[in-house]
């Protein structure tokens, strides 16, 4: 693992990483007011790869002022058709830079290169093009009024959908570029302006995107990017009284802080938070699909995925073959640096995250769960942890309850056909983000999907993600939905106008 001679970094990536990374405010790259920097590391080698500016409250204020000014400037006069063209062009520009962007994403986040390619081309640019399509379809209604009311006689009432205003977007490190695009695409389609705060651990692709945006023809100040720490830049953005909406993706713990911070000016808040998602497998399920499906559900992005299917419930009749199959797959992953084309399982994001995951693994062992594979760190450089599976799980164990955000699967069996009882087990969590049901029986499939308390349930698949499919959490997994038409709504407000003749 420590042998990294076969890891080739392109000259373009080296040059970009070595350049001076500043804040994008009002269309210009500017230094942070403090002059402080944040080091950025490759989680696959632990090497420092870049440093970026550490934005603080003053920088956030400058960025919010620029976004406020841009909201009513040239941007507000651009016809929706042209707004759509700008988003489509940005998607084209991202496609042109795909190899470099994917390489930077791997170096910053650790994900395997093939996944970085797929996520940017398959999700990122598709999302931009999808929301570009919505820009021209934002429209109000004409409202027939009630007789005998104040507005009667000869009158017309109509509604207009207006941009909500200045959006503060705060995103995590697990899919950095996709989350940046997921916030920017609907916001810009709606005509909002944005201050984006990337995760301190993974700011590189957002900064690269900033330069593409700067050259794209999108007016200055429409998108501002302030890299920095959550406690400073993120906190200042979420408290700022000139921000109209915060779009947050991250932990439930920080999500609650965002809500508290919104009280100052009652800004709107949408939250995409954590998950502890159930995968429910019935005895008639097709094991050739279940085994790779459940393995991917849990171990995709090394389990650093809010939709990860980390709680596996399998009928007792097929529990042993299902778990044996997932174990075999877990042991077959090739762990290593994301730029090594032979590897398909990367590192965790940081030493802190690795320690956190290892302490959960230890707690599983201490609480009496049976470790059937993994449970160990790998190599002496890079934050690698083997895919890990526990059986003999009880619902009250820490590993069964808390979001680990690492490659740890908790497998349990059930031995009855009472769907309500199975759902009760599956729903025994404070989260409600996603889930999956695996069976050939359409009645069982749909009934179970109805009973799972989550924003999204897939049948014979886990985590069906598409720009058009609404996504978001129930319970402590969040507020609101992203993706699809519903994902556009939080960026719009309605104005009713009545004309009395
Ligand atoms: P996090 O610690 O909550 O951080 C998310 C973002 O919030 C980062 O940019 C962070 O800044 C910032 N932040 C931290 N403290 C803040 C504060 N007091 N005020 C404002 N912003 C603050 O989450 P994470 O560790 O990066 O990501 C993992 C979590 O995200 C998991 O719980 C996961 O489930 C969740 N997630 C959810 C979804 C979803 O769509 N539901 C998707 C992906 C991840 P820093 O730069 O300092 O970190
Ligand atoms: Mg964090």
Short mmCIF file of C-alpha atoms in Angstrom, two decimals, residues 175-399:
data_model
loop_
_atom_site.label_atom_id
_atom_site.label_comp_id
_atom_site.label_asym_id
_atom_site.label_seq_id
_atom_site.Cartn_x
_atom_site.Cartn_y
_atom_site.Cartn_z
CA UNK A 175 -19.07 13.58 -2.88
CA UNK A 176 -17.66 17.09 -3.08
CA UNK A 177 -18.34 18.15 -6.66
CA UNK A 178 -21.75 16.50 -6.86
CA UNK A 179 -22.92 18.28 -3.72
CA UNK A 180 -21.65 21.62 -5.03
CA UNK A 181 -23.61 21.07 -8.25
CA UNK A 182 -26.67 19.75 -6.42
CA UNK A 183 -26.93 23.09 -4.59
CA UNK A 184 -25.94 25.36 -7.48
CA UNK A 185 -28.10 23.82 -10.22
CA UNK A 186 -31.59 24.41 -8.74
CA UNK A 187 -30.52 27.71 -7.15
CA UNK A 188 -29.30 29.13 -10.46
CA UNK A 189 -32.23 27.67 -12.41
CA UNK A 190 -34.51 29.56 -10.01
CA UNK A 191 -32.55 32.81 -10.46
CA UNK A 192 -30.99 32.87 -6.97
CA UNK A 193 -27.45 33.86 -6.13
CA UNK A 194 -25.21 31.67 -4.00
CA UNK A 195 -22.42 31.66 -1.44
CA UNK A 196 -20.97 28.14 -1.42
CA UNK A 197 -18.93 26.83 1.53
CA UNK A 198 -17.25 23.54 0.56
CA UNK A 199 -16.04 21.09 3.22
CA UNK A 200 -12.64 22.05 4.57
CA UNK A 201 -11.41 18.50 3.79
CA UNK A 202 -12.36 18.56 0.10
CA UNK A 203 -12.41 22.04 -1.43
CA UNK A 204 -10.46 21.40 -4.63
CA UNK A 205 -13.11 20.54 -7.23
CA UNK A 206 -15.42 23.31 -6.03
CA UNK A 207 -12.58 25.77 -6.61
CA UNK A 208 -11.95 24.35 -10.06
CA UNK A 209 -15.68 24.68 -10.76
CA UNK A 210 -15.46 28.29 -9.55
CA UNK A 211 -13.04 29.11 -12.36
CA UNK A 212 -15.33 27.43 -14.91
CA UNK A 213 -18.21 29.51 -13.57
CA UNK A 214 -16.12 32.69 -13.70
CA UNK A 215 -15.47 32.10 -17.40
CA UNK A 216 -18.97 30.83 -18.20
CA UNK A 217 -20.78 34.10 -18.76
CA UNK A 218 -22.73 33.79 -15.50
CA UNK A 219 -22.53 37.36 -14.14
CA UNK A 220 -20.06 38.12 -11.37
CA UNK A 221 -21.32 37.75 -7.83
CA UNK A 222 -23.96 35.15 -8.78
CA UNK A 223 -21.75 32.34 -7.44
CA UNK A 224 -19.30 33.05 -4.65
CA UNK A 225 -17.12 30.37 -3.07
CA UNK A 226 -15.67 30.73 0.40
CA UNK A 227 -13.49 27.87 1.57
CA UNK A 228 -13.08 27.63 5.32
CA UNK A 229 -13.91 25.80 8.51
CA UNK A 230 -17.45 24.95 9.48
CA UNK A 231 -17.19 26.58 12.86
CA UNK A 232 -16.11 29.89 11.31
CA UNK A 233 -17.17 30.28 7.66
CA UNK A 234 -20.12 27.84 7.87
CA UNK A 235 -21.30 29.29 11.15
CA UNK A 236 -21.08 32.87 9.83
CA UNK A 237 -22.99 31.96 6.68
CA UNK A 238 -25.79 30.22 8.55
CA UNK A 239 -26.14 33.16 10.98
CA UNK A 240 -25.96 35.90 8.33
CA UNK A 241 -29.10 38.02 8.29
CA UNK A 242 -28.80 38.85 4.61
CA UNK A 243 -28.95 35.17 3.60
CA UNK A 244 -32.48 34.08 2.61
CA UNK A 245 -31.97 30.34 2.61
CA UNK A 246 -29.46 27.77 3.75
CA UNK A 247 -29.17 24.55 1.76
CA UNK A 248 -27.20 22.19 3.98
CA UNK A 249 -25.92 18.66 3.52
CA UNK A 250 -24.02 17.14 6.40
CA UNK A 251 -24.41 15.62 9.83
CA UNK A 252 -27.57 15.75 11.92
CA UNK A 253 -25.57 17.38 14.71
CA UNK A 254 -24.52 20.34 12.54
CA UNK A 255 -27.98 20.40 10.91
CA UNK A 256 -29.45 21.25 14.31
CA UNK A 257 -26.95 24.12 14.65
CA UNK A 258 -28.02 25.42 11.23
CA UNK A 259 -31.64 25.46 12.38
CA UNK A 260 -30.71 27.36 15.55
CA UNK A 261 -28.67 29.85 13.49
CA UNK A 262 -31.60 30.47 11.13
CA UNK A 263 -33.69 31.99 13.90
CA UNK A 264 -32.07 35.44 13.56
CA UNK A 265 -33.83 36.32 10.30
CA UNK A 266 -36.03 33.21 9.95
CA UNK A 267 -34.20 32.23 6.77
CA UNK A 268 -35.49 29.12 5.05
CA UNK A 269 -33.56 25.95 5.70
CA UNK A 270 -33.35 22.64 3.88
CA UNK A 271 -31.36 19.85 5.47
CA UNK A 272 -30.00 16.63 3.98
CA UNK A 273 -28.60 14.79 6.97
CA UNK A 274 -27.48 11.36 8.06
CA UNK A 275 -28.96 7.91 7.64
CA UNK A 276 -28.91 4.40 9.09
CA UNK A 277 -30.68 2.75 6.25
CA UNK A 278 -32.36 -0.67 6.24
CA UNK A 279 -31.98 -3.30 3.51
CA UNK A 280 -34.78 -5.86 3.94
CA UNK A 281 -34.42 -9.20 2.17
CA UNK A 282 -37.30 -11.68 1.89
CA UNK A 283 -36.78 -15.42 1.36
CA UNK A 284 -37.89 -15.39 -2.30
CA UNK A 285 -35.39 -12.66 -3.29
CA UNK A 286 -33.03 -13.26 -6.20
CA UNK A 287 -29.74 -13.84 -4.42
CA UNK A 288 -27.73 -13.10 -7.56
CA UNK A 289 -29.04 -9.55 -7.28
CA UNK A 290 -29.28 -9.26 -3.51
CA UNK A 291 -25.67 -10.14 -2.74
CA UNK A 292 -23.94 -7.60 -5.00
CA UNK A 293 -26.76 -5.12 -4.35
CA UNK A 294 -26.42 -5.30 -0.56
CA UNK A 295 -22.61 -5.23 -0.74
CA UNK A 296 -22.72 -2.13 -2.94
CA UNK A 297 -25.41 -0.56 -0.75
CA UNK A 298 -23.14 -0.69 2.28
CA UNK A 299 -19.62 -0.40 0.90
CA UNK A 300 -20.07 2.15 -1.89
CA UNK A 301 -17.77 5.13 -1.15
CA UNK A 302 -16.32 3.03 1.70
CA UNK A 303 -19.63 3.44 3.50
CA UNK A 304 -19.18 7.21 3.60
CA UNK A 305 -22.55 7.67 2.02
CA UNK A 306 -25.69 8.99 3.69
CA UNK A 307 -27.78 6.43 1.80
CA UNK A 308 -25.55 3.50 2.76
CA UNK A 309 -27.56 0.37 3.53
CA UNK A 310 -25.79 -0.40 6.78
CA UNK A 311 -28.56 -2.36 8.53
CA UNK A 312 -29.23 -5.63 6.72
CA UNK A 313 -32.34 -7.60 7.70
CA UNK A 314 -32.50 -11.02 6.03
CA UNK A 315 -35.10 -13.77 6.45
CA UNK A 316 -33.56 -16.61 8.48
CA UNK A 317 -34.01 -19.15 5.64
CA UNK A 318 -31.49 -17.33 3.44
CA UNK A 319 -29.49 -15.44 6.08
CA UNK A 320 -26.40 -17.68 5.88
CA UNK A 321 -25.99 -17.71 2.06
CA UNK A 322 -26.70 -13.97 1.80
CA UNK A 323 -24.17 -13.06 4.47
CA UNK A 324 -21.62 -15.53 3.09
CA UNK A 325 -22.02 -13.99 -0.37
CA UNK A 326 -21.60 -10.41 0.90
CA UNK A 327 -18.58 -11.52 2.95
CA UNK A 328 -17.00 -13.01 -0.16
CA UNK A 329 -17.59 -9.78 -2.05
CA UNK A 330 -16.26 -7.66 0.83
CA UNK A 331 -13.08 -9.74 0.87
CA UNK A 332 -12.70 -9.43 -2.90
CA UNK A 333 -12.56 -5.62 -2.97
CA UNK A 334 -9.12 -4.38 -4.00
CA UNK A 335 -8.20 -1.81 -1.42
CA UNK A 336 -5.88 0.99 -2.48
CA UNK A 337 -5.32 4.43 -3.88
CA UNK A 338 -8.14 5.74 -6.06
CA UNK A 339 -5.78 6.59 -8.92
CA UNK A 340 -4.59 2.98 -9.13
CA UNK A 341 -6.86 1.52 -11.82
CA UNK A 342 -6.54 -1.94 -10.23
CA UNK A 343 -8.22 -0.78 -7.01
CA UNK A 344 -11.90 -0.40 -6.33
CA UNK A 345 -12.04 0.40 -2.60
CA UNK A 346 -10.45 3.63 -1.42
CA UNK A 347 -9.47 5.18 1.90
CA UNK A 348 -11.66 6.93 4.44
CA UNK A 349 -11.49 10.70 4.29
CA UNK A 350 -9.22 11.39 7.27
CA UNK A 351 -7.43 10.01 10.28
CA UNK A 352 -10.25 11.36 12.46
CA UNK A 353 -12.84 9.47 10.42
CA UNK A 354 -10.74 6.30 10.53
CA UNK A 355 -10.40 6.54 14.31
CA UNK A 356 -14.14 7.10 14.60
CA UNK A 357 -14.90 4.04 12.45
CA UNK A 358 -12.37 1.89 14.35
CA UNK A 359 -13.92 2.92 17.65
CA UNK A 360 -17.35 1.85 16.40
CA UNK A 361 -15.86 -1.49 15.33
CA UNK A 362 -14.38 -1.90 18.82
CA UNK A 363 -17.72 -1.03 20.40
CA UNK A 364 -19.40 -3.71 18.25
CA UNK A 365 -16.91 -6.28 19.52
CA UNK A 366 -17.30 -5.06 23.11
CA UNK A 367 -21.08 -5.22 22.92
CA UNK A 368 -20.97 -8.85 21.77
CA UNK A 369 -21.57 -8.63 18.02
CA UNK A 370 -19.73 -11.24 15.94
CA UNK A 371 -17.11 -9.84 13.59
CA UNK A 372 -17.14 -12.09 10.54
CA UNK A 373 -14.79 -10.12 8.29
CA UNK A 374 -12.72 -6.93 8.24
CA UNK A 375 -12.44 -4.85 11.39
CA UNK A 376 -8.88 -3.81 10.59
CA UNK A 377 -6.95 -0.90 9.18
CA UNK A 378 -4.81 -1.59 6.12
CA UNK A 379 -1.27 -0.43 5.30
CA UNK A 380 0.85 2.25 6.91
CA UNK A 381 -0.06 5.18 4.65
CA UNK A 382 -3.57 6.26 3.74
CA UNK A 383 -6.70 5.97 5.88
CA UNK A 384 -7.77 2.50 4.77
CA UNK A 385 -10.17 0.27 6.69
CA UNK A 386 -11.29 -3.15 5.45
CA UNK A 387 -14.96 -3.71 4.63
CA UNK A 388 -16.39 -5.03 7.87
CA UNK A 389 -19.41 -7.23 8.62
CA UNK A 390 -20.98 -7.95 11.99
CA UNK A 391 -23.66 -10.53 12.79
CA UNK A 392 -25.32 -11.33 16.15
CA UNK A 393 -26.67 -7.79 16.24
CA UNK A 394 -29.18 -6.43 18.73
CA UNK A 395 -31.10 -3.27 17.92
CA UNK A 396 -29.78 -1.46 21.00
CA UNK A 397 -26.09 -1.84 20.13
CA UNK A 398 -24.27 1.39 19.26
CA UNK A 399 -23.24 0.02 15.84
#
